[in-house]
């Protein structure tokens, strides 16, 4: 079996420094060299190695491009990544790679391989095993679980078991006869939350300047029905700016129409993000805003592409 490991950075490959943990070349490579199964893994480092706090959509594009370039020559791919924005990268890869024919396993750790008692060794071994056996798609291997790449979120900032994902019958993969890579292009996307009495000028500014908006709503899809929110959403609608509404609740998701108090959202064409995570809504917007054709954009926004929400 030929496996490819793309190392991007993150805690798994870090060492301690005076300023805190920093990425260092060789940590992941040296660990792989100690594993019998490491012999079938070719490692590619994306320079510079980063703390995933510094990841950008350009990094998602680079990872997707690297996978696409090697897709036909390997049996599975492992991506080692920082946990802070791992869910964004996993989501972005789900949307960028259509017709994926191989498993892509994203993993990382809460403690570096360079630290005794770390979780990285187990996660990496499990990720290699999953890259040999999982079905095609973007999966996250973490703390003994294989999670859906478009539904995953970091749910704990310290525990080894740091990720959660609602289960889905739909694999984390856009079906297709052959691989198509959708480039990720820069777009101005804002992520804003409603809160009782919160300042609304930011929302107004985003509606007038951004290309897309993720709006974190209450519960199953309500928001304060204020003149400020109405004006901002009307401005977004007039500019044809897609606004995806997601719930501030980690479980359950939106169901616009449950409450009359959600009318302010429905009246202005806010897209019901259902049980999509904010990370998934953000990366889906990034994907559709990278497409040129407005009709294709609208069509892809209006359906679940890879199980990112429960249809
Ligand atoms: N700050 C680190 C990162 O996201 C956290 C981690 O990897 O666990 O790169």
PDB file of C-alpha atoms and ligand atoms in Angstrom:
ATOM      1  CA  UNK A   1       0.000   0.000   0.000  1.00  0.00           C
ATOM      2  CA  UNK A   2       1.276   3.456  -0.868  1.00  0.00           C
ATOM      3  CA  UNK A   3       0.197   6.113   1.580  1.00  0.00           C
ATOM      4  CA  UNK A   4       0.938   9.822   1.466  1.00  0.00           C
ATOM      5  CA  UNK A   5       1.282  11.900   4.631  1.00  0.00           C
ATOM      6  CA  UNK A   6       0.993  15.665   4.248  1.00  0.00           C
ATOM      7  CA  UNK A   7       2.398  17.355   7.329  1.00  0.00           C
ATOM      8  CA  UNK A   8       1.124  20.910   7.776  1.00  0.00           C
ATOM      9  CA  UNK A   9       2.131  21.636  11.377  1.00  0.00           C
ATOM     10  CA  UNK A  10       0.152  21.675  14.620  1.00  0.00           C
ATOM     11  CA  UNK A  11       0.860  20.403  18.112  1.00  0.00           C
ATOM     12  CA  UNK A  12       1.563  16.852  16.940  1.00  0.00           C
ATOM     13  CA  UNK A  13       4.854  17.981  15.421  1.00  0.00           C
ATOM     14  CA  UNK A  14       5.800  20.677  17.929  1.00  0.00           C
ATOM     15  CA  UNK A  15       8.499  21.071  20.564  1.00  0.00           C
ATOM     16  CA  UNK A  16       8.587  23.255  23.682  1.00  0.00           C
ATOM     17  CA  UNK A  17      10.209  26.700  23.392  1.00  0.00           C
ATOM     18  CA  UNK A  18      10.426  29.758  25.687  1.00  0.00           C
ATOM     19  CA  UNK A  19       7.400  31.178  23.888  1.00  0.00           C
ATOM     20  CA  UNK A  20       5.364  27.938  24.153  1.00  0.00           C
ATOM     21  CA  UNK A  21       5.006  25.035  21.723  1.00  0.00           C
ATOM     22  CA  UNK A  22       6.296  25.697  18.191  1.00  0.00           C
ATOM     23  CA  UNK A  23       6.345  23.484  15.072  1.00  0.00           C
ATOM     24  CA  UNK A  24       9.650  21.773  14.321  1.00  0.00           C
ATOM     25  CA  UNK A  25      10.761  19.811  11.275  1.00  0.00           C
ATOM     26  CA  UNK A  26      11.566  16.172  11.909  1.00  0.00           C
ATOM     27  CA  UNK A  27       9.255  15.435  14.854  1.00  0.00           C
ATOM     28  CA  UNK A  28       6.617  13.624  12.787  1.00  0.00           C
ATOM     29  CA  UNK A  29       9.189  12.150  10.379  1.00  0.00           C
ATOM     30  CA  UNK A  30      11.306  10.735  13.245  1.00  0.00           C
ATOM     31  CA  UNK A  31       8.269   9.154  14.861  1.00  0.00           C
ATOM     32  CA  UNK A  32       7.180   7.575  11.558  1.00  0.00           C
ATOM     33  CA  UNK A  33      10.622   6.042  11.183  1.00  0.00           C
ATOM     34  CA  UNK A  34      10.017   4.061  14.402  1.00  0.00           C
ATOM     35  CA  UNK A  35       6.811   2.469  13.063  1.00  0.00           C
ATOM     36  CA  UNK A  36       6.876  -0.706  10.929  1.00  0.00           C
ATOM     37  CA  UNK A  37       3.886   0.658   9.002  1.00  0.00           C
ATOM     38  CA  UNK A  38       5.782   3.957   8.539  1.00  0.00           C
ATOM     39  CA  UNK A  39       7.736   2.315   5.694  1.00  0.00           C
ATOM     40  CA  UNK A  40       4.772   2.507   3.366  1.00  0.00           C
ATOM     41  CA  UNK A  41       4.197   6.205   4.090  1.00  0.00           C
ATOM     42  CA  UNK A  42       5.716   8.912   1.924  1.00  0.00           C
ATOM     43  CA  UNK A  43       5.899  12.196   3.843  1.00  0.00           C
ATOM     44  CA  UNK A  44       5.487  15.611   2.279  1.00  0.00           C
ATOM     45  CA  UNK A  45       5.979  18.682   4.434  1.00  0.00           C
ATOM     46  CA  UNK A  46       4.100  21.867   3.604  1.00  0.00           C
ATOM     47  CA  UNK A  47       6.544  24.671   4.347  1.00  0.00           C
ATOM     48  CA  UNK A  48       6.470  26.566   6.537  1.00  0.00           C
ATOM     49  CA  UNK A  49       4.996  24.312   9.210  1.00  0.00           C
ATOM     50  CA  UNK A  50       2.388  26.364  11.043  1.00  0.00           C
ATOM     51  CA  UNK A  51       0.328  26.575  14.180  1.00  0.00           C
ATOM     52  CA  UNK A  52      -3.082  26.075  12.595  1.00  0.00           C
ATOM     53  CA  UNK A  53      -4.195  29.361  14.144  1.00  0.00           C
ATOM     54  CA  UNK A  54      -2.381  30.879  11.159  1.00  0.00           C
ATOM     55  CA  UNK A  55      -4.063  28.690   8.518  1.00  0.00           C
ATOM     56  CA  UNK A  56      -5.782  30.519   5.663  1.00  0.00           C
ATOM     57  CA  UNK A  57      -8.023  29.464   2.761  1.00  0.00           C
ATOM     58  CA  UNK A  58      -4.833  29.526   0.654  1.00  0.00           C
ATOM     59  CA  UNK A  59      -3.535  26.695   2.860  1.00  0.00           C
ATOM     60  CA  UNK A  60      -6.737  24.677   2.279  1.00  0.00           C
ATOM     61  CA  UNK A  61      -6.196  25.189  -1.437  1.00  0.00           C
ATOM     62  CA  UNK A  62      -2.559  24.040  -1.206  1.00  0.00           C
ATOM     63  CA  UNK A  63      -3.522  20.886   0.704  1.00  0.00           C
ATOM     64  CA  UNK A  64      -6.326  20.094  -1.767  1.00  0.00           C
ATOM     65  CA  UNK A  65      -3.986  20.684  -4.697  1.00  0.00           C
ATOM     66  CA  UNK A  66      -1.352  18.364  -3.171  1.00  0.00           C
ATOM     67  CA  UNK A  67      -3.931  15.613  -2.633  1.00  0.00           C
ATOM     68  CA  UNK A  68      -5.306  16.004  -6.164  1.00  0.00           C
ATOM     69  CA  UNK A  69      -1.812  15.862  -7.696  1.00  0.00           C
ATOM     70  CA  UNK A  70      -1.059  12.529  -5.947  1.00  0.00           C
ATOM     71  CA  UNK A  71      -4.579  11.064  -5.917  1.00  0.00           C
ATOM     72  CA  UNK A  72      -4.026   8.454  -8.619  1.00  0.00           C
ATOM     73  CA  UNK A  73      -0.638   7.348  -7.310  1.00  0.00           C
ATOM     74  CA  UNK A  74      -1.509   6.527  -3.693  1.00  0.00           C
ATOM     75  CA  UNK A  75      -4.049   4.390  -1.835  1.00  0.00           C
ATOM     76  CA  UNK A  76      -4.776   6.813   0.979  1.00  0.00           C
ATOM     77  CA  UNK A  77      -3.728  10.152   2.422  1.00  0.00           C
ATOM     78  CA  UNK A  78      -3.034  11.314   5.981  1.00  0.00           C
ATOM     79  CA  UNK A  79      -2.966  15.022   6.810  1.00  0.00           C
ATOM     80  CA  UNK A  80      -1.333  16.013  10.102  1.00  0.00           C
ATOM     81  CA  UNK A  81      -2.737  19.342  11.261  1.00  0.00           C
ATOM     82  CA  UNK A  82      -3.184  21.588  14.279  1.00  0.00           C
ATOM     83  CA  UNK A  83      -6.403  21.037  16.145  1.00  0.00           C
ATOM     84  CA  UNK A  84      -7.491  24.675  16.452  1.00  0.00           C
ATOM     85  CA  UNK A  85      -8.632  24.976  12.842  1.00  0.00           C
ATOM     86  CA  UNK A  86      -8.632  21.306  11.869  1.00  0.00           C
ATOM     87  CA  UNK A  87     -12.420  21.304  11.486  1.00  0.00           C
ATOM     88  CA  UNK A  88     -12.217  24.185   8.990  1.00  0.00           C
ATOM     89  CA  UNK A  89      -9.591  22.396   6.897  1.00  0.00           C
ATOM     90  CA  UNK A  90     -11.527  19.112   6.955  1.00  0.00           C
ATOM     91  CA  UNK A  91     -14.694  20.946   5.836  1.00  0.00           C
ATOM     92  CA  UNK A  92     -12.843  22.892   3.146  1.00  0.00           C
ATOM     93  CA  UNK A  93     -11.349  19.665   1.731  1.00  0.00           C
ATOM     94  CA  UNK A  94     -14.822  18.061   1.622  1.00  0.00           C
ATOM     95  CA  UNK A  95     -16.045  20.926  -0.560  1.00  0.00           C
ATOM     96  CA  UNK A  96     -12.882  21.309  -2.644  1.00  0.00           C
ATOM     97  CA  UNK A  97     -12.498  17.651  -3.684  1.00  0.00           C
ATOM     98  CA  UNK A  98     -15.391  16.182  -5.668  1.00  0.00           C
ATOM     99  CA  UNK A  99     -15.300  12.550  -6.770  1.00  0.00           C
ATOM    100  CA  UNK A 100     -12.572  11.630  -4.281  1.00  0.00           C
ATOM    101  CA  UNK A 101     -11.654   7.965  -4.726  1.00  0.00           C
ATOM    102  CA  UNK A 102      -9.402   7.531  -1.670  1.00  0.00           C
ATOM    103  CA  UNK A 103      -9.676   8.014   2.075  1.00  0.00           C
ATOM    104  CA  UNK A 104      -8.126  11.236   3.360  1.00  0.00           C
ATOM    105  CA  UNK A 105      -7.576  11.083   7.106  1.00  0.00           C
ATOM    106  CA  UNK A 106      -6.966  14.339   8.964  1.00  0.00           C
ATOM    107  CA  UNK A 107      -5.421  14.016  12.404  1.00  0.00           C
ATOM    108  CA  UNK A 108      -3.413  15.865  15.022  1.00  0.00           C
ATOM    109  CA  UNK A 109      -2.974  15.749  18.757  1.00  0.00           C
ATOM    110  CA  UNK A 110      -3.386  17.665  21.953  1.00  0.00           C
ATOM    111  CA  UNK A 111       0.166  16.915  23.146  1.00  0.00           C
ATOM    112  CA  UNK A 112       3.226  16.822  20.853  1.00  0.00           C
ATOM    113  CA  UNK A 113       4.906  13.563  19.867  1.00  0.00           C
ATOM    114  CA  UNK A 114       7.961  15.095  21.576  1.00  0.00           C
ATOM    115  CA  UNK A 115       6.206  14.980  24.978  1.00  0.00           C
ATOM    116  CA  UNK A 116       5.909  11.828  27.085  1.00  0.00           C
ATOM    117  CA  UNK A 117       2.384  10.451  27.433  1.00  0.00           C
ATOM    118  CA  UNK A 118       1.192  12.218  24.270  1.00  0.00           C
ATOM    119  CA  UNK A 119      -1.877  11.272  22.277  1.00  0.00           C
ATOM    120  CA  UNK A 120      -0.170  11.924  18.935  1.00  0.00           C
ATOM    121  CA  UNK A 121       1.392   8.468  18.646  1.00  0.00           C
ATOM    122  CA  UNK A 122      -1.959   6.715  18.950  1.00  0.00           C
ATOM    123  CA  UNK A 123      -3.756   9.186  16.684  1.00  0.00           C
ATOM    124  CA  UNK A 124      -1.115   8.886  13.979  1.00  0.00           C
ATOM    125  CA  UNK A 125      -1.056   5.090  14.106  1.00  0.00           C
ATOM    126  CA  UNK A 126      -4.856   5.018  13.950  1.00  0.00           C
ATOM    127  CA  UNK A 127      -4.828   7.495  11.067  1.00  0.00           C
ATOM    128  CA  UNK A 128      -2.429   5.283   9.083  1.00  0.00           C
ATOM    129  CA  UNK A 129      -4.688   2.285   9.715  1.00  0.00           C
ATOM    130  CA  UNK A 130      -7.753   4.302   8.655  1.00  0.00           C
ATOM    131  CA  UNK A 131      -6.004   5.485   5.486  1.00  0.00           C
ATOM    132  CA  UNK A 132      -5.749   1.819   4.484  1.00  0.00           C
ATOM    133  CA  UNK A 133      -9.293   0.788   5.302  1.00  0.00           C
ATOM    134  CA  UNK A 134     -11.751   3.717   5.397  1.00  0.00           C
ATOM    135  CA  UNK A 135     -14.122   4.435   2.531  1.00  0.00           C
ATOM    136  CA  UNK A 136     -13.305   7.386   0.258  1.00  0.00           C
ATOM    137  CA  UNK A 137     -13.909  10.772   1.848  1.00  0.00           C
ATOM    138  CA  UNK A 138     -12.455  13.287   4.261  1.00  0.00           C
ATOM    139  CA  UNK A 139     -12.380  11.791   7.749  1.00  0.00           C
ATOM    140  CA  UNK A 140     -10.982  13.024  11.043  1.00  0.00           C
ATOM    141  CA  UNK A 141      -9.260  10.398  13.178  1.00  0.00           C
ATOM    142  CA  UNK A 142      -9.013  11.480  16.773  1.00  0.00           C
ATOM    143  CA  UNK A 143      -9.056   9.727  20.160  1.00  0.00           C
ATOM    144  CA  UNK A 144     -10.027   6.364  18.696  1.00  0.00           C
ATOM    145  CA  UNK A 145     -12.878   7.721  16.602  1.00  0.00           C
ATOM    146  CA  UNK A 146     -13.273   8.285  12.885  1.00  0.00           C
ATOM    147  CA  UNK A 147     -15.405  11.399  12.418  1.00  0.00           C
ATOM    148  CA  UNK A 148     -17.192  12.981   9.449  1.00  0.00           C
ATOM    149  CA  UNK A 149     -14.997  15.723   7.984  1.00  0.00           C
ATOM    150  CA  UNK A 150     -17.863  18.115   7.210  1.00  0.00           C
ATOM    151  CA  UNK A 151     -19.584  17.686  10.583  1.00  0.00           C
ATOM    152  CA  UNK A 152     -16.661  17.751  12.967  1.00  0.00           C
ATOM    153  CA  UNK A 153     -15.941  20.468  15.535  1.00  0.00           C
ATOM    154  CA  UNK A 154     -13.359  20.977  18.229  1.00  0.00           C
ATOM    155  CA  UNK A 155     -15.405  20.554  21.378  1.00  0.00           C
ATOM    156  CA  UNK A 156     -12.731  20.554  24.084  1.00  0.00           C
ATOM    157  CA  UNK A 157      -9.621  22.728  24.391  1.00  0.00           C
ATOM    158  CA  UNK A 158      -7.600  20.384  26.655  1.00  0.00           C
ATOM    159  CA  UNK A 159      -8.962  16.811  26.724  1.00  0.00           C
ATOM    160  CA  UNK A 160      -7.472  14.183  24.405  1.00  0.00           C
ATOM    161  CA  UNK A 161     -11.009  13.454  23.220  1.00  0.00           C
ATOM    162  CA  UNK A 162     -11.245  16.930  21.723  1.00  0.00           C
ATOM    163  CA  UNK A 163     -13.530  16.476  18.705  1.00  0.00           C
ATOM    164  CA  UNK A 164     -17.205  15.752  18.227  1.00  0.00           C
ATOM    165  CA  UNK A 165     -19.329  15.164  15.146  1.00  0.00           C
ATOM    166  CA  UNK A 166     -22.967  14.292  14.685  1.00  0.00           C
ATOM    167  CA  UNK A 167     -23.252  10.980  12.878  1.00  0.00           C
ATOM    168  CA  UNK A 168     -24.399  10.924   9.273  1.00  0.00           C
ATOM    169  CA  UNK A 169     -25.481   8.224   6.841  1.00  0.00           C
ATOM    170  CA  UNK A 170     -23.886  10.271   4.067  1.00  0.00           C
ATOM    171  CA  UNK A 171     -20.117   9.823   3.716  1.00  0.00           C
ATOM    172  CA  UNK A 172     -17.906  12.932   3.832  1.00  0.00           C
ATOM    173  CA  UNK A 173     -17.417  12.935   0.110  1.00  0.00           C
ATOM    174  CA  UNK A 174     -19.045  14.558  -2.932  1.00  0.00           C
ATOM    175  CA  UNK A 175     -19.783  11.649  -5.247  1.00  0.00           C
ATOM    176  CA  UNK A 176     -18.495  11.786  -8.808  1.00  0.00           C
ATOM    177  CA  UNK A 177     -16.985   9.584 -11.536  1.00  0.00           C
ATOM    178  CA  UNK A 178     -13.551  11.213 -11.295  1.00  0.00           C
ATOM    179  CA  UNK A 179     -11.720  13.706  -9.143  1.00  0.00           C
ATOM    180  CA  UNK A 180     -12.504  17.372  -9.649  1.00  0.00           C
ATOM    181  CA  UNK A 181     -10.637  19.910  -7.558  1.00  0.00           C
ATOM    182  CA  UNK A 182     -12.532  23.124  -6.948  1.00  0.00           C
ATOM    183  CA  UNK A 183      -9.988  25.878  -6.278  1.00  0.00           C
ATOM    184  CA  UNK A 184     -10.486  27.965  -3.142  1.00  0.00           C
ATOM    185  CA  UNK A 185     -10.297  31.665  -3.943  1.00  0.00           C
ATOM    186  CA  UNK A 186     -10.150  34.581  -1.496  1.00  0.00           C
ATOM    187  CA  UNK A 187     -13.574  35.870  -0.412  1.00  0.00           C
ATOM    188  CA  UNK A 188     -14.730  38.299   2.263  1.00  0.00           C
ATOM    189  CA  UNK A 189     -16.786  36.198   4.652  1.00  0.00           C
ATOM    190  CA  UNK A 190     -17.883  37.401   8.091  1.00  0.00           C
ATOM    191  CA  UNK A 191     -18.952  35.231  11.020  1.00  0.00           C
ATOM    192  CA  UNK A 192     -21.221  37.103  13.419  1.00  0.00           C
ATOM    193  CA  UNK A 193     -23.440  36.097  16.295  1.00  0.00           C
ATOM    194  CA  UNK A 194     -26.672  37.619  17.557  1.00  0.00           C
ATOM    195  CA  UNK A 195     -26.840  38.402  21.287  1.00  0.00           C
ATOM    196  CA  UNK A 196     -29.403  40.304  23.381  1.00  0.00           C
ATOM    197  CA  UNK A 197     -28.839  44.035  22.882  1.00  0.00           C
ATOM    198  CA  UNK A 198     -25.597  43.514  20.920  1.00  0.00           C
ATOM    199  CA  UNK A 199     -24.205  46.294  18.741  1.00  0.00           C
ATOM    200  CA  UNK A 200     -25.614  45.900  15.209  1.00  0.00           C
ATOM    201  CA  UNK A 201     -23.355  48.235  13.244  1.00  0.00           C
ATOM    202  CA  UNK A 202     -20.859  45.407  12.668  1.00  0.00           C
ATOM    203  CA  UNK A 203     -23.557  43.339  11.032  1.00  0.00           C
ATOM    204  CA  UNK A 204     -24.575  46.320   8.924  1.00  0.00           C
ATOM    205  CA  UNK A 205     -20.959  46.862   7.857  1.00  0.00           C
ATOM    206  CA  UNK A 206     -20.557  43.174   6.979  1.00  0.00           C
ATOM    207  CA  UNK A 207     -23.799  43.180   4.986  1.00  0.00           C
ATOM    208  CA  UNK A 208     -22.566  46.162   2.964  1.00  0.00           C
ATOM    209  CA  UNK A 209     -19.000  45.027   2.360  1.00  0.00           C
ATOM    210  CA  UNK A 210     -18.716  41.232   2.527  1.00  0.00           C
ATOM    211  CA  UNK A 211     -19.360  38.530  -0.084  1.00  0.00           C
ATOM    212  CA  UNK A 212     -20.969  36.107   2.377  1.00  0.00           C
ATOM    213  CA  UNK A 213     -22.037  35.880   5.969  1.00  0.00           C
ATOM    214  CA  UNK A 214     -22.413  33.152   8.588  1.00  0.00           C
ATOM    215  CA  UNK A 215     -24.962  34.305  11.167  1.00  0.00           C
ATOM    216  CA  UNK A 216     -24.984  32.425  14.456  1.00  0.00           C
ATOM    217  CA  UNK A 217     -28.633  32.496  15.510  1.00  0.00           C
ATOM    218  CA  UNK A 218     -30.394  31.394  18.668  1.00  0.00           C
ATOM    219  CA  UNK A 219     -31.686  27.853  19.203  1.00  0.00           C
ATOM    220  CA  UNK A 220     -33.675  26.471  16.294  1.00  0.00           C
ATOM    221  CA  UNK A 221     -33.510  29.703  14.342  1.00  0.00           C
ATOM    222  CA  UNK A 222     -34.555  32.906  16.050  1.00  0.00           C
ATOM    223  CA  UNK A 223     -32.927  36.332  16.270  1.00  0.00           C
ATOM    224  CA  UNK A 224     -33.860  39.710  17.818  1.00  0.00           C
ATOM    225  CA  UNK A 225     -36.391  41.347  15.499  1.00  0.00           C
ATOM    226  CA  UNK A 226     -34.876  44.836  15.537  1.00  0.00           C
ATOM    227  CA  UNK A 227     -34.849  47.574  12.876  1.00  0.00           C
ATOM    228  CA  UNK A 228     -31.039  47.251  12.859  1.00  0.00           C
ATOM    229  CA  UNK A 229     -31.042  43.529  12.061  1.00  0.00           C
ATOM    230  CA  UNK A 230     -33.799  43.987   9.461  1.00  0.00           C
ATOM    231  CA  UNK A 231     -31.853  46.807   7.752  1.00  0.00           C
ATOM    232  CA  UNK A 232     -28.611  44.820   7.740  1.00  0.00           C
ATOM    233  CA  UNK A 233     -30.237  41.675   6.333  1.00  0.00           C
ATOM    234  CA  UNK A 234     -32.089  43.750   3.735  1.00  0.00           C
ATOM    235  CA  UNK A 235     -28.756  45.287   2.661  1.00  0.00           C
ATOM    236  CA  UNK A 236     -27.227  41.819   2.304  1.00  0.00           C
ATOM    237  CA  UNK A 237     -30.237  40.618   0.309  1.00  0.00           C
ATOM    238  CA  UNK A 238     -30.109  43.665  -1.996  1.00  0.00           C
ATOM    239  CA  UNK A 239     -26.444  42.849  -2.764  1.00  0.00           C
ATOM    240  CA  UNK A 240     -27.269  39.119  -3.246  1.00  0.00           C
ATOM    241  CA  UNK A 241     -24.905  38.255  -0.404  1.00  0.00           C
ATOM    242  CA  UNK A 242     -25.609  34.705   0.818  1.00  0.00           C
ATOM    243  CA  UNK A 243     -26.272  34.570   4.570  1.00  0.00           C
ATOM    244  CA  UNK A 244     -26.203  31.093   6.149  1.00  0.00           C
ATOM    245  CA  UNK A 245     -27.912  30.883   9.533  1.00  0.00           C
ATOM    246  CA  UNK A 246     -26.515  28.329  11.977  1.00  0.00           C
ATOM    247  CA  UNK A 247     -27.468  27.628  15.542  1.00  0.00           C
ATOM    248  CA  UNK A 248     -25.455  28.739  18.541  1.00  0.00           C
ATOM    249  CA  UNK A 249     -26.415  25.388  20.100  1.00  0.00           C
ATOM    250  CA  UNK A 250     -23.770  22.705  19.476  1.00  0.00           C
ATOM    251  CA  UNK A 251     -26.481  20.034  19.147  1.00  0.00           C
ATOM    252  CA  UNK A 252     -29.744  19.945  17.203  1.00  0.00           C
ATOM    253  CA  UNK A 253     -29.274  22.755  14.700  1.00  0.00           C
ATOM    254  CA  UNK A 254     -31.674  25.223  13.102  1.00  0.00           C
ATOM    255  CA  UNK A 255     -35.201  24.608  11.882  1.00  0.00           C
ATOM    256  CA  UNK A 256     -36.351  27.959  10.528  1.00  0.00           C
ATOM    257  CA  UNK A 257     -40.106  28.322  10.844  1.00  0.00           C
ATOM    258  CA  UNK A 258     -40.376  26.682  14.252  1.00  0.00           C
ATOM    259  CA  UNK A 259     -40.937  30.082  15.876  1.00  0.00           C
ATOM    260  CA  UNK A 260     -42.605  33.223  14.593  1.00  0.00           C
ATOM    261  CA  UNK A 261     -39.598  35.064  16.028  1.00  0.00           C
ATOM    262  CA  UNK A 262     -37.546  33.570  13.211  1.00  0.00           C
ATOM    263  CA  UNK A 263     -39.514  35.592  10.633  1.00  0.00           C
ATOM    264  CA  UNK A 264     -36.863  38.313  10.575  1.00  0.00           C
ATOM    265  CA  UNK A 265     -34.484  35.699   9.152  1.00  0.00           C
ATOM    266  CA  UNK A 266     -36.939  34.072   6.740  1.00  0.00           C
ATOM    267  CA  UNK A 267     -38.190  37.435   5.440  1.00  0.00           C
ATOM    268  CA  UNK A 268     -34.676  38.303   4.284  1.00  0.00           C
ATOM    269  CA  UNK A 269     -33.709  35.052   2.605  1.00  0.00           C
ATOM    270  CA  UNK A 270     -31.380  33.751   5.304  1.00  0.00           C
ATOM    271  CA  UNK A 271     -30.404  30.191   4.301  1.00  0.00           C
ATOM    272  CA  UNK A 272     -31.397  27.608   6.905  1.00  0.00           C
ATOM    273  CA  UNK A 273     -28.081  25.991   7.813  1.00  0.00           C
ATOM    274  CA  UNK A 274     -29.942  23.223   9.683  1.00  0.00           C
ATOM    275  CA  UNK A 275     -27.433  21.216  11.728  1.00  0.00           C
ATOM    276  CA  UNK A 276     -24.362  22.496   9.918  1.00  0.00           C
ATOM    277  CA  UNK A 277     -21.491  23.526  12.141  1.00  0.00           C
ATOM    278  CA  UNK A 278     -20.306  27.140  11.846  1.00  0.00           C
ATOM    279  CA  UNK A 279     -17.023  25.754  10.477  1.00  0.00           C
ATOM    280  CA  UNK A 280     -18.856  23.870   7.767  1.00  0.00           C
ATOM    281  CA  UNK A 281     -21.070  26.848   6.897  1.00  0.00           C
ATOM    282  CA  UNK A 282     -17.982  29.047   6.644  1.00  0.00           C
ATOM    283  CA  UNK A 283     -16.046  26.671   4.415  1.00  0.00           C
ATOM    284  CA  UNK A 284     -19.101  25.957   2.258  1.00  0.00           C
ATOM    285  CA  UNK A 285     -19.509  29.694   1.681  1.00  0.00           C
ATOM    286  CA  UNK A 286     -15.814  29.928   0.864  1.00  0.00           C
ATOM    287  CA  UNK A 287     -16.292  27.113  -1.671  1.00  0.00           C
ATOM    288  CA  UNK A 288     -19.377  28.523  -3.408  1.00  0.00           C
ATOM    289  CA  UNK A 289     -17.973  32.048  -3.494  1.00  0.00           C
ATOM    290  CA  UNK A 290     -14.960  30.624  -5.357  1.00  0.00           C
ATOM    291  CA  UNK A 291     -17.270  29.523  -8.200  1.00  0.00           C
ATOM    292  CA  UNK A 292     -17.918  31.911 -11.079  1.00  0.00           C
ATOM    293  CA  UNK A 293     -21.428  30.967 -12.138  1.00  0.00           C
ATOM    294  CA  UNK A 294     -24.139  32.465  -9.879  1.00  0.00           C
ATOM    295  CA  UNK A 295     -26.568  29.648 -10.740  1.00  0.00           C
ATOM    296  CA  UNK A 296     -24.071  26.956  -9.759  1.00  0.00           C
ATOM    297  CA  UNK A 297     -23.409  28.877  -6.554  1.00  0.00           C
ATOM    298  CA  UNK A 298     -27.100  28.985  -5.695  1.00  0.00           C
ATOM    299  CA  UNK A 299     -27.615  25.325  -6.609  1.00  0.00           C
ATOM    300  CA  UNK A 300     -24.717  24.167  -4.432  1.00  0.00           C
ATOM    301  CA  UNK A 301     -25.844  26.339  -1.532  1.00  0.00           C
ATOM    302  CA  UNK A 302     -29.350  24.909  -1.678  1.00  0.00           C
ATOM    303  CA  UNK A 303     -28.394  21.271  -1.107  1.00  0.00           C
ATOM    304  CA  UNK A 304     -26.247  19.061   1.061  1.00  0.00           C
ATOM    305  CA  UNK A 305     -23.100  18.297  -0.945  1.00  0.00           C
ATOM    306  CA  UNK A 306     -21.365  15.782   1.300  1.00  0.00           C
ATOM    307  CA  UNK A 307     -23.567  15.272   4.354  1.00  0.00           C
ATOM    308  CA  UNK A 308     -22.639  18.621   5.897  1.00  0.00           C
ATOM    309  CA  UNK A 309     -26.220  18.798   7.160  1.00  0.00           C
ATOM    310  CA  UNK A 310     -28.989  16.266   7.673  1.00  0.00           C
ATOM    311  CA  UNK A 311     -31.226  16.613   4.587  1.00  0.00           C
TER     312      UNK A 311
HETATM  313  N1  LIG B   1      -2.509  25.674  18.397  1.00  0.00           N
HETATM  314  C1  LIG B   1      -2.350  24.314  17.926  1.00  0.00           C
HETATM  315  C2  LIG B   1      -2.688  24.296  16.456  1.00  0.00           C
HETATM  316  O1  LIG B   1      -3.832  24.360  16.117  1.00  0.00           O
HETATM  317  C3  LIG B   1      -3.243  23.411  18.693  1.00  0.00           C
HETATM  318  C4  LIG B   1      -3.129  21.934  18.341  1.00  0.00           C
HETATM  319  O2  LIG B   1      -2.600  21.545  17.320  1.00  0.00           O
HETATM  320  O3  LIG B   1      -3.617  21.104  19.145  1.00  0.00           O
HETATM  321  O4  LIG B   1      -1.809  24.224  15.624  1.00  0.00           O
END
